[in-house]
Amino acid sequence: MNLLAIDTALENCSVGLATGGVVFSRVETIGKGHAERLMLEIAALLAEAGVSAASLDRIVVSIGPGSFTGLRVGISAARGLALVHRIPVVGVGTLQVHAALAKRERGEVADRPILALLPARGDDLYGQLFSANAEPVGEAVLEAMPFFAELAAQSGADLAGAGAARLGSSGRILHDRSAPDIATLLELGAALDPAGHPPKPLYVRPPDAKPQLHKGIARR
């Protein structure tokens, strides 16, 4: 399988390619400007691997939580390539990638769940609880730190993601990454069913810009 992975959910502009048992990747930390860089990175990666876009069998893309602009760039690119070349796309949540990486880095047989966390605004965090095997237990939510501290204490979960340190000693931190790991995204993309994981952005909170519906149109 020729599998292309795309992540622009947070500060990285990352692309990965698994082909013939070999993994190629290009990871660039840019903060902003994903739209200007992404297609160039994809083209360079395919050229490096000697794989054409037409020969791709599947695309996987991170769907959030993350930057609204970044998510739109990555998902639009994945959908566009899929439409042109008639190939399936798998959408994977950012927090699920963090949980899967945490499971791998734990390196032991454990029955403790994993609580994946990312910083939001102020004292809020994006979080999602996963089983010991990194399977989702609940939906991704946006809550204040005390909510997740209590959840970690009640579940006995290990912690993962850039928001984990905010909980102090509430659990063992398996990793504190912000952007998803592109190799882990490739693994999930190969394993998950596209039919059950569409490339739809996961907006845990509404966009900052909202239409001012309370203001009517002036009439003459």
PDB file of C-alpha atoms in Angstrom:
ATOM      1  CA  MET A   1       0.000   0.000   0.000  1.00  0.00           C
ATOM      2  CA  ASN A   2       1.169   3.514  -0.851  1.00  0.00           C
ATOM      3  CA  LEU A   3      -0.128   5.601   2.046  1.00  0.00           C
ATOM      4  CA  LEU A   4       0.272   9.375   2.308  1.00  0.00           C
ATOM      5  CA  ALA A   5      -0.129  11.121   5.683  1.00  0.00           C
ATOM      6  CA  ILE A   6      -0.795  14.838   6.145  1.00  0.00           C
ATOM      7  CA  ASP A   7      -0.708  16.821   9.378  1.00  0.00           C
ATOM      8  CA  THR A   8      -1.211  20.575   9.608  1.00  0.00           C
ATOM      9  CA  ALA A   9      -3.340  20.577  12.770  1.00  0.00           C
ATOM     10  CA  LEU A  10      -0.883  22.527  14.917  1.00  0.00           C
ATOM     11  CA  GLU A  11       2.592  24.037  14.539  1.00  0.00           C
ATOM     12  CA  ASN A  12       4.026  21.445  12.172  1.00  0.00           C
ATOM     13  CA  CYS A  13       3.582  21.052   8.438  1.00  0.00           C
ATOM     14  CA  SER A  14       4.214  17.314   8.231  1.00  0.00           C
ATOM     15  CA  VAL A  15       3.850  14.757   5.481  1.00  0.00           C
ATOM     16  CA  GLY A  16       4.727  11.081   5.522  1.00  0.00           C
ATOM     17  CA  LEU A  17       4.668   8.262   3.005  1.00  0.00           C
ATOM     18  CA  ALA A  18       4.683   4.520   3.622  1.00  0.00           C
ATOM     19  CA  THR A  19       5.521   2.502   0.524  1.00  0.00           C
ATOM     20  CA  GLY A  20       6.958  -0.972   0.125  1.00  0.00           C
ATOM     21  CA  GLY A  21       7.790  -1.245   3.824  1.00  0.00           C
ATOM     22  CA  VAL A  22       9.757   2.021   3.786  1.00  0.00           C
ATOM     23  CA  VAL A  23       8.646   5.231   5.488  1.00  0.00           C
ATOM     24  CA  PHE A  24       9.577   8.671   4.169  1.00  0.00           C
ATOM     25  CA  SER A  25       8.742  11.850   6.052  1.00  0.00           C
ATOM     26  CA  ARG A  26       9.194  15.590   5.961  1.00  0.00           C
ATOM     27  CA  VAL A  27       8.442  17.565   9.124  1.00  0.00           C
ATOM     28  CA  GLU A  28       8.726  21.334   9.256  1.00  0.00           C
ATOM     29  CA  THR A  29       7.801  23.468  12.264  1.00  0.00           C
ATOM     30  CA  ILE A  30       6.360  26.673  10.880  1.00  0.00           C
ATOM     31  CA  GLY A  31       3.587  27.806  13.235  1.00  0.00           C
ATOM     32  CA  LYS A  32       1.689  29.483  10.399  1.00  0.00           C
ATOM     33  CA  GLY A  33       1.782  29.435   6.621  1.00  0.00           C
ATOM     34  CA  HIS A  34       0.688  25.821   6.115  1.00  0.00           C
ATOM     35  CA  ALA A  35      -1.141  26.727   2.907  1.00  0.00           C
ATOM     36  CA  GLU A  36       2.057  28.024   1.309  1.00  0.00           C
ATOM     37  CA  ARG A  37       4.142  25.002   2.284  1.00  0.00           C
ATOM     38  CA  LEU A  38       1.974  21.898   2.236  1.00  0.00           C
ATOM     39  CA  MET A  39       1.692  21.092  -1.483  1.00  0.00           C
ATOM     40  CA  LEU A  40       5.392  21.818  -1.959  1.00  0.00           C
ATOM     41  CA  GLU A  41       6.224  19.369   0.840  1.00  0.00           C
ATOM     42  CA  ILE A  42       3.940  16.706  -0.632  1.00  0.00           C
ATOM     43  CA  ALA A  43       5.516  17.091  -4.074  1.00  0.00           C
ATOM     44  CA  ALA A  44       9.024  16.902  -2.627  1.00  0.00           C
ATOM     45  CA  LEU A  45       8.177  13.815  -0.567  1.00  0.00           C
ATOM     46  CA  LEU A  46       6.648  11.957  -3.530  1.00  0.00           C
ATOM     47  CA  ALA A  47       9.657  12.847  -5.673  1.00  0.00           C
ATOM     48  CA  GLU A  48      12.052  11.620  -2.980  1.00  0.00           C
ATOM     49  CA  ALA A  49      10.219   8.296  -2.723  1.00  0.00           C
ATOM     50  CA  GLY A  50       9.741   7.942  -6.481  1.00  0.00           C
ATOM     51  CA  VAL A  51       5.978   7.602  -6.061  1.00  0.00           C
ATOM     52  CA  SER A  52       3.381   9.436  -8.143  1.00  0.00           C
ATOM     53  CA  ALA A  53       0.216  10.871  -6.664  1.00  0.00           C
ATOM     54  CA  ALA A  54      -1.790   8.673  -9.025  1.00  0.00           C
ATOM     55  CA  SER A  55      -0.288   5.549  -7.457  1.00  0.00           C
ATOM     56  CA  LEU A  56      -1.416   6.393  -3.917  1.00  0.00           C
ATOM     57  CA  ASP A  57      -3.798   3.852  -2.395  1.00  0.00           C
ATOM     58  CA  ARG A  58      -4.937   5.873   0.611  1.00  0.00           C
ATOM     59  CA  ILE A  59      -4.474   9.222   2.358  1.00  0.00           C
ATOM     60  CA  VAL A  60      -4.691   9.865   6.093  1.00  0.00           C
ATOM     61  CA  VAL A  61      -5.067  13.343   7.577  1.00  0.00           C
ATOM     62  CA  SER A  62      -5.233  14.732  11.122  1.00  0.00           C
ATOM     63  CA  ILE A  63      -8.628  16.333  11.794  1.00  0.00           C
ATOM     64  CA  GLY A  64      -8.148  18.104  15.136  1.00  0.00           C
ATOM     65  CA  PRO A  65      -8.507  19.528  17.658  1.00  0.00           C
ATOM     66  CA  GLY A  66      -6.098  22.111  16.362  1.00  0.00           C
ATOM     67  CA  SER A  67      -5.787  25.364  14.469  1.00  0.00           C
ATOM     68  CA  PHE A  68      -8.900  26.106  12.432  1.00  0.00           C
ATOM     69  CA  THR A  69      -6.819  27.398   9.527  1.00  0.00           C
ATOM     70  CA  GLY A  70      -4.312  24.557   9.689  1.00  0.00           C
ATOM     71  CA  LEU A  71      -7.025  21.922   9.778  1.00  0.00           C
ATOM     72  CA  ARG A  72      -8.766  23.375   6.748  1.00  0.00           C
ATOM     73  CA  VAL A  73      -5.501  23.401   4.781  1.00  0.00           C
ATOM     74  CA  GLY A  74      -4.642  19.780   5.501  1.00  0.00           C
ATOM     75  CA  ILE A  75      -8.131  18.373   5.065  1.00  0.00           C
ATOM     76  CA  SER A  76      -8.727  20.326   1.853  1.00  0.00           C
ATOM     77  CA  ALA A  77      -5.463  19.033   0.394  1.00  0.00           C
ATOM     78  CA  ALA A  78      -6.323  15.446   1.333  1.00  0.00           C
ATOM     79  CA  ARG A  79      -9.822  15.720  -0.123  1.00  0.00           C
ATOM     80  CA  GLY A  80      -8.535  17.343  -3.296  1.00  0.00           C
ATOM     81  CA  LEU A  81      -5.950  14.647  -3.969  1.00  0.00           C
ATOM     82  CA  ALA A  82      -8.492  11.943  -3.173  1.00  0.00           C
ATOM     83  CA  LEU A  83     -11.042  13.422  -5.543  1.00  0.00           C
ATOM     84  CA  VAL A  84      -8.613  13.736  -8.426  1.00  0.00           C
ATOM     85  CA  HIS A  85      -7.146  10.255  -8.020  1.00  0.00           C
ATOM     86  CA  ARG A  86     -10.261   8.494  -6.673  1.00  0.00           C
ATOM     87  CA  ILE A  87      -8.694   7.128  -3.505  1.00  0.00           C
ATOM     88  CA  PRO A  88     -10.080   6.850   0.053  1.00  0.00           C
ATOM     89  CA  VAL A  89      -9.187   9.250   2.851  1.00  0.00           C
ATOM     90  CA  VAL A  90      -8.991   8.450   6.567  1.00  0.00           C
ATOM     91  CA  GLY A  91      -9.503  11.233   9.122  1.00  0.00           C
ATOM     92  CA  VAL A  92      -7.812  10.714  12.507  1.00  0.00           C
ATOM     93  CA  GLY A  93      -8.205  12.855  15.603  1.00  0.00           C
ATOM     94  CA  THR A  94      -5.111  14.624  16.896  1.00  0.00           C
ATOM     95  CA  LEU A  95      -5.702  13.276  20.398  1.00  0.00           C
ATOM     96  CA  GLN A  96      -5.965   9.713  19.083  1.00  0.00           C
ATOM     97  CA  VAL A  97      -2.553  10.061  17.461  1.00  0.00           C
ATOM     98  CA  HIS A  98      -1.145  11.210  20.809  1.00  0.00           C
ATOM     99  CA  ALA A  99      -2.757   8.278  22.614  1.00  0.00           C
ATOM    100  CA  ALA A 100      -1.402   5.769  20.083  1.00  0.00           C
ATOM    101  CA  LEU A 101       2.105   7.231  20.413  1.00  0.00           C
ATOM    102  CA  ALA A 102       1.810   7.085  24.210  1.00  0.00           C
ATOM    103  CA  LYS A 103       0.843   3.415  24.050  1.00  0.00           C
ATOM    104  CA  ARG A 104       3.887   2.686  21.904  1.00  0.00           C
ATOM    105  CA  GLU A 105       6.265   4.687  24.085  1.00  0.00           C
ATOM    106  CA  ARG A 106       4.919   3.100  27.281  1.00  0.00           C
ATOM    107  CA  GLY A 107       6.643  -0.074  26.119  1.00  0.00           C
ATOM    108  CA  GLU A 108       4.920  -2.321  28.616  1.00  0.00           C
ATOM    109  CA  VAL A 109       1.759  -4.323  29.053  1.00  0.00           C
ATOM    110  CA  ALA A 110      -0.548  -2.095  31.055  1.00  0.00           C
ATOM    111  CA  ASP A 111      -4.212  -1.841  31.896  1.00  0.00           C
ATOM    112  CA  ARG A 112      -4.114   1.881  32.643  1.00  0.00           C
ATOM    113  CA  PRO A 113      -6.082   4.116  30.281  1.00  0.00           C
ATOM    114  CA  ILE A 114      -4.492   7.065  28.511  1.00  0.00           C
ATOM    115  CA  LEU A 115      -5.726  10.635  28.820  1.00  0.00           C
ATOM    116  CA  ALA A 116      -4.535  12.743  25.867  1.00  0.00           C
ATOM    117  CA  LEU A 117      -4.464  16.494  26.468  1.00  0.00           C
ATOM    118  CA  LEU A 118      -3.684  19.623  24.445  1.00  0.00           C
ATOM    119  CA  PRO A 119      -3.647  23.255  25.620  1.00  0.00           C
ATOM    120  CA  ALA A 120      -6.557  25.487  24.692  1.00  0.00           C
ATOM    121  CA  ARG A 121      -7.117  29.063  25.807  1.00  0.00           C
ATOM    122  CA  GLY A 122      -6.520  30.136  29.387  1.00  0.00           C
ATOM    123  CA  ASP A 123      -6.865  27.259  31.822  1.00  0.00           C
ATOM    124  CA  ASP A 124      -8.846  25.128  29.391  1.00  0.00           C
ATOM    125  CA  LEU A 125      -7.638  21.923  27.768  1.00  0.00           C
ATOM    126  CA  TYR A 126      -8.739  19.720  24.914  1.00  0.00           C
ATOM    127  CA  GLY A 127      -8.852  16.165  26.182  1.00  0.00           C
ATOM    128  CA  GLN A 128     -10.017  12.667  25.407  1.00  0.00           C
ATOM    129  CA  LEU A 129      -9.846   9.433  27.383  1.00  0.00           C
ATOM    130  CA  PHE A 130      -8.615   6.264  25.699  1.00  0.00           C
ATOM    131  CA  SER A 131      -8.321   2.650  26.782  1.00  0.00           C
ATOM    132  CA  ALA A 132      -4.966   1.042  27.505  1.00  0.00           C
ATOM    133  CA  ASN A 133      -4.956  -0.022  23.840  1.00  0.00           C
ATOM    134  CA  ALA A 134      -5.488   3.596  22.716  1.00  0.00           C
ATOM    135  CA  GLU A 135      -9.107   3.034  21.688  1.00  0.00           C
ATOM    136  CA  PRO A 136     -11.430   6.022  22.316  1.00  0.00           C
ATOM    137  CA  VAL A 137     -13.492   5.717  25.497  1.00  0.00           C
ATOM    138  CA  GLY A 138     -15.323   9.009  25.073  1.00  0.00           C
ATOM    139  CA  GLU A 139     -15.504  12.025  22.790  1.00  0.00           C
ATOM    140  CA  ALA A 140     -12.943  14.829  22.682  1.00  0.00           C
ATOM    141  CA  VAL A 141     -14.047  17.664  24.973  1.00  0.00           C
ATOM    142  CA  LEU A 142     -12.981  21.173  25.956  1.00  0.00           C
ATOM    143  CA  GLU A 143     -12.923  21.622  29.741  1.00  0.00           C
ATOM    144  CA  ALA A 144     -11.032  23.400  32.518  1.00  0.00           C
ATOM    145  CA  MET A 145      -8.031  21.757  34.190  1.00  0.00           C
ATOM    146  CA  PRO A 146      -9.906  20.637  37.342  1.00  0.00           C
ATOM    147  CA  PHE A 147     -12.234  18.518  35.189  1.00  0.00           C
ATOM    148  CA  PHE A 148      -9.316  16.603  33.672  1.00  0.00           C
ATOM    149  CA  ALA A 149      -7.440  16.376  36.979  1.00  0.00           C
ATOM    150  CA  GLU A 150     -10.481  14.644  38.465  1.00  0.00           C
ATOM    151  CA  LEU A 151     -10.846  12.408  35.400  1.00  0.00           C
ATOM    152  CA  ALA A 152      -7.188  11.389  35.627  1.00  0.00           C
ATOM    153  CA  ALA A 153      -7.530  10.628  39.335  1.00  0.00           C
ATOM    154  CA  GLN A 154     -10.721   8.601  38.918  1.00  0.00           C
ATOM    155  CA  SER A 155      -9.501   6.612  35.925  1.00  0.00           C
ATOM    156  CA  GLY A 156      -5.879   6.166  36.988  1.00  0.00           C
ATOM    157  CA  ALA A 157      -4.857   7.204  33.490  1.00  0.00           C
ATOM    158  CA  ASP A 158      -1.387   7.889  32.194  1.00  0.00           C
ATOM    159  CA  LEU A 159      -1.132  11.276  30.469  1.00  0.00           C
ATOM    160  CA  ALA A 160      -0.005  12.292  26.990  1.00  0.00           C
ATOM    161  CA  GLY A 161       0.251  15.475  24.958  1.00  0.00           C
ATOM    162  CA  ALA A 162       1.395  19.049  25.470  1.00  0.00           C
ATOM    163  CA  GLY A 163      -1.371  19.758  27.991  1.00  0.00           C
ATOM    164  CA  ALA A 164      -0.375  16.936  30.323  1.00  0.00           C
ATOM    165  CA  ALA A 165       2.112  18.983  32.357  1.00  0.00           C
ATOM    166  CA  ARG A 166      -0.668  21.353  33.421  1.00  0.00           C
ATOM    167  CA  LEU A 167      -2.149  18.628  35.580  1.00  0.00           C
ATOM    168  CA  GLY A 168       0.979  18.456  37.727  1.00  0.00           C
ATOM    169  CA  SER A 169       1.267  15.105  39.494  1.00  0.00           C
ATOM    170  CA  SER A 170      -2.162  13.847  38.432  1.00  0.00           C
ATOM    171  CA  GLY A 171      -0.621  11.005  36.426  1.00  0.00           C
ATOM    172  CA  ARG A 172       2.501   9.699  34.721  1.00  0.00           C
ATOM    173  CA  ILE A 173       3.308  11.665  31.576  1.00  0.00           C
ATOM    174  CA  LEU A 174       4.195   9.348  28.692  1.00  0.00           C
ATOM    175  CA  HIS A 175       5.012  12.163  26.274  1.00  0.00           C
ATOM    176  CA  ASP A 176       4.411  15.906  26.045  1.00  0.00           C
ATOM    177  CA  ARG A 177       4.270  16.478  22.294  1.00  0.00           C
ATOM    178  CA  SER A 178       2.098  19.149  20.743  1.00  0.00           C
ATOM    179  CA  ALA A 179       1.934  18.271  17.041  1.00  0.00           C
ATOM    180  CA  PRO A 180       0.992  14.687  16.102  1.00  0.00           C
ATOM    181  CA  ASP A 181       3.714  12.174  15.266  1.00  0.00           C
ATOM    182  CA  ILE A 182       3.624  11.571  11.516  1.00  0.00           C
ATOM    183  CA  ALA A 183       4.802   7.936  11.760  1.00  0.00           C
ATOM    184  CA  THR A 184       1.988   7.167  14.213  1.00  0.00           C
ATOM    185  CA  LEU A 185      -0.497   8.891  11.912  1.00  0.00           C
ATOM    186  CA  LEU A 186       0.657   6.599   9.104  1.00  0.00           C
ATOM    187  CA  GLU A 187       0.134   3.519  11.301  1.00  0.00           C
ATOM    188  CA  LEU A 188      -3.394   4.570  12.225  1.00  0.00           C
ATOM    189  CA  GLY A 189      -4.222   5.433   8.632  1.00  0.00           C
ATOM    190  CA  ALA A 190      -3.271   1.955   7.514  1.00  0.00           C
ATOM    191  CA  ALA A 191      -5.319   0.268  10.254  1.00  0.00           C
ATOM    192  CA  LEU A 192      -8.536   2.314  10.371  1.00  0.00           C
ATOM    193  CA  ASP A 193     -11.508   1.904   8.048  1.00  0.00           C
ATOM    194  CA  PRO A 194     -12.056   4.992   5.865  1.00  0.00           C
ATOM    195  CA  ALA A 195     -15.811   4.402   5.973  1.00  0.00           C
ATOM    196  CA  GLY A 196     -15.873   4.961   9.718  1.00  0.00           C
ATOM    197  CA  HIS A 197     -13.299   7.750   9.873  1.00  0.00           C
ATOM    198  CA  PRO A 198     -14.157  10.485   7.352  1.00  0.00           C
ATOM    199  CA  PRO A 199     -11.866  13.511   6.781  1.00  0.00           C
ATOM    200  CA  LYS A 200     -14.179  15.871   8.638  1.00  0.00           C
ATOM    201  CA  PRO A 201     -12.689  18.591  10.873  1.00  0.00           C
ATOM    202  CA  LEU A 202     -13.136  18.004  14.596  1.00  0.00           C
ATOM    203  CA  TYR A 203     -14.067  21.407  15.978  1.00  0.00           C
ATOM    204  CA  VAL A 204     -14.400  20.929  19.734  1.00  0.00           C
ATOM    205  CA  ARG A 205     -15.160  24.611  20.185  1.00  0.00           C
ATOM    206  CA  PRO A 206     -16.858  27.049  17.794  1.00  0.00           C
ATOM    207  CA  PRO A 207     -14.752  29.360  15.615  1.00  0.00           C
ATOM    208  CA  ASP A 208     -13.804  32.755  17.077  1.00  0.00           C
ATOM    209  CA  ALA A 209     -15.487  34.565  14.199  1.00  0.00           C
ATOM    210  CA  LYS A 210     -19.254  34.272  14.448  1.00  0.00           C
ATOM    211  CA  PRO A 211     -21.941  35.939  12.348  1.00  0.00           C
ATOM    212  CA  GLN A 212     -23.656  38.758  14.180  1.00  0.00           C
ATOM    213  CA  LEU A 213     -27.129  37.350  13.875  1.00  0.00           C
ATOM    214  CA  HIS A 214     -28.593  39.812  16.368  1.00  0.00           C
ATOM    215  CA  LYS A 215     -27.996  42.698  13.985  1.00  0.00           C
ATOM    216  CA  GLY A 216     -30.713  43.153  11.420  1.00  0.00           C
ATOM    217  CA  ILE A 217     -30.405  44.652   7.977  1.00  0.00           C
ATOM    218  CA  ALA A 218     -31.344  48.291   7.806  1.00  0.00           C
ATOM    219  CA  ARG A 219     -34.403  48.868   5.716  1.00  0.00           C
ATOM    220  CA  ARG A 220     -35.357  52.059   3.936  1.00  0.00           C
TER     221      ARG A 220
END
